[in-house]
Steps between C-alpha positions, in 0.01 A plus 500: 500500500867390450624210698848431583621144468815325617544152349642235713806344332473134409683265706576131494326264737712393793234302693620132521136382537411651159827419337465123580144477383384381147338804312294494176666679219311404176228287354651203336304547174646849482856381527442232245338721238685831542850392557725672758313723746667758718333590836597585860469313826572661835694785331712261281467503117451153356471325156280196452571282188381168374299496182321184386701189559770682710556495876380810679792698642474803731825723541580823664548761231649823674580700176173489302198707546152322567356415174809544309685229293736258673879593452722210412741426779347719757320220692583391853482140594155360472258508803295205621189432289171335586206453258169468682130591465585633146770751614876527513621547860851604605680597819802752574602271786468144616127390467349193630479200262130528440235774478171496702247267348146565363329162500215621288755581209538109458132448458443389128156660466626855569595796267812666599716753358685836534213753434729793465819659649440874582760763605391702799675811634489397874659268741431120503347521853239750371405268228457209746298704749259608195448148421419409858244775542144391496365849600586667160283259287181696492666829432789417269347192325117602519301280284763230486641391834273720701195723513360761714322481748674157574801670660520315828818296564381224733709357774779264385799330648873555445796294612826345421503137424824314407686828425216622271241776557136373460194714505179274522119532520497812276172557308393775264212549264629519130282587193765338260721285726681361188471494117316171532228649730142520372366676813586677814615297789630515848867398446695317768867585522820385654830688461836340526848660517766228463762764381517864595418610141275216371149518630235241401137506545249207496150592399187321441480380138187594314515164324529285808421659844670213672835597338710812484673695219836597584635847410832646591731798426870409487657832557849577378674779687702658228608786726367638824224685333462327160337164472372243245180322599483163328147368518440122562165331432391139583132491419210262431366630172350300218375772267714813481821511282834630607439846355173550681648404849808719438288788407280474819823489712651804320184692571525428864870580523440812305268623759751437781810649325427867524404454863828337580722748315330789673563361856762702699746403620560229238715304732291308757508636855551238764461723803168420645400865552605623141163425347169472686360138462132396521347176608513355154876545484593203716682328222699809413593550859619139522693542162685807625583323834634203300720718284640670804576153671665377177739812509386646164618854435495518131202671353350562849531783772595373842551825687223748583739798456630378170144431390403866552802630298461228224127574445599842367781354288284245338213726397469493130 
């Protein structure tokens, strides 16, 4: 059956709250090793330069296609740059002096790295919600992060603390909670959202049950429906090498990606009645309410009538 499609035109973000945030745009090693990189942020084309020994610079690049060579003389004035957690961050507006902190990142016995940056054809909000969703573990990540018949999402708490969303008291049985795991375990989880597009989870470390591994996805909203998910790991792991850990994370994200890219609409609906929530969706409900209160309109659907129309337009 043929299916008509009307693609939504790309637009530049006009949300002050998003323009004035720090956003991840590349892993530092990629910039150092590959030279100038072209990408997008909130509908703006950027070039990132700074090979070994050079200062990293991010500039708007309106006349060059994504992935293309930088054209001499075409760059706009440079944007703010922050190097943090192994990534280059920038802003289209006036960002705060510092980024949120991850205290575990400063602990000397931890392994930390970008475990991959993956393009996803969906909105940043959809990627964040998938990361926050416990219920999909036994169905999408069966044999790894979940296993049937252990499908129940137990009661947990969600709230806002100091401007951040926290979901605490989460538990789930996982056959392979991490690449360092040697057996299945009931894993304790806490989720943290200190940035609209940068969710973090703290989960029981198989190496030390009294401490937590920290895993995050720093989501770069390239356009309203195209994102780059930069994976951040801060683990306790004394046995596995970089390649093994990255391969495990790539398998997990590879299971999520087709689910994400087939969700319709691609932009995240904020209207409470647009999608039917279940008990396990408390974090998602809080997240959508938070985006609404922040005034986010880029990459989301705020109006029920518009949602019905756009759902048809975004079918792929």
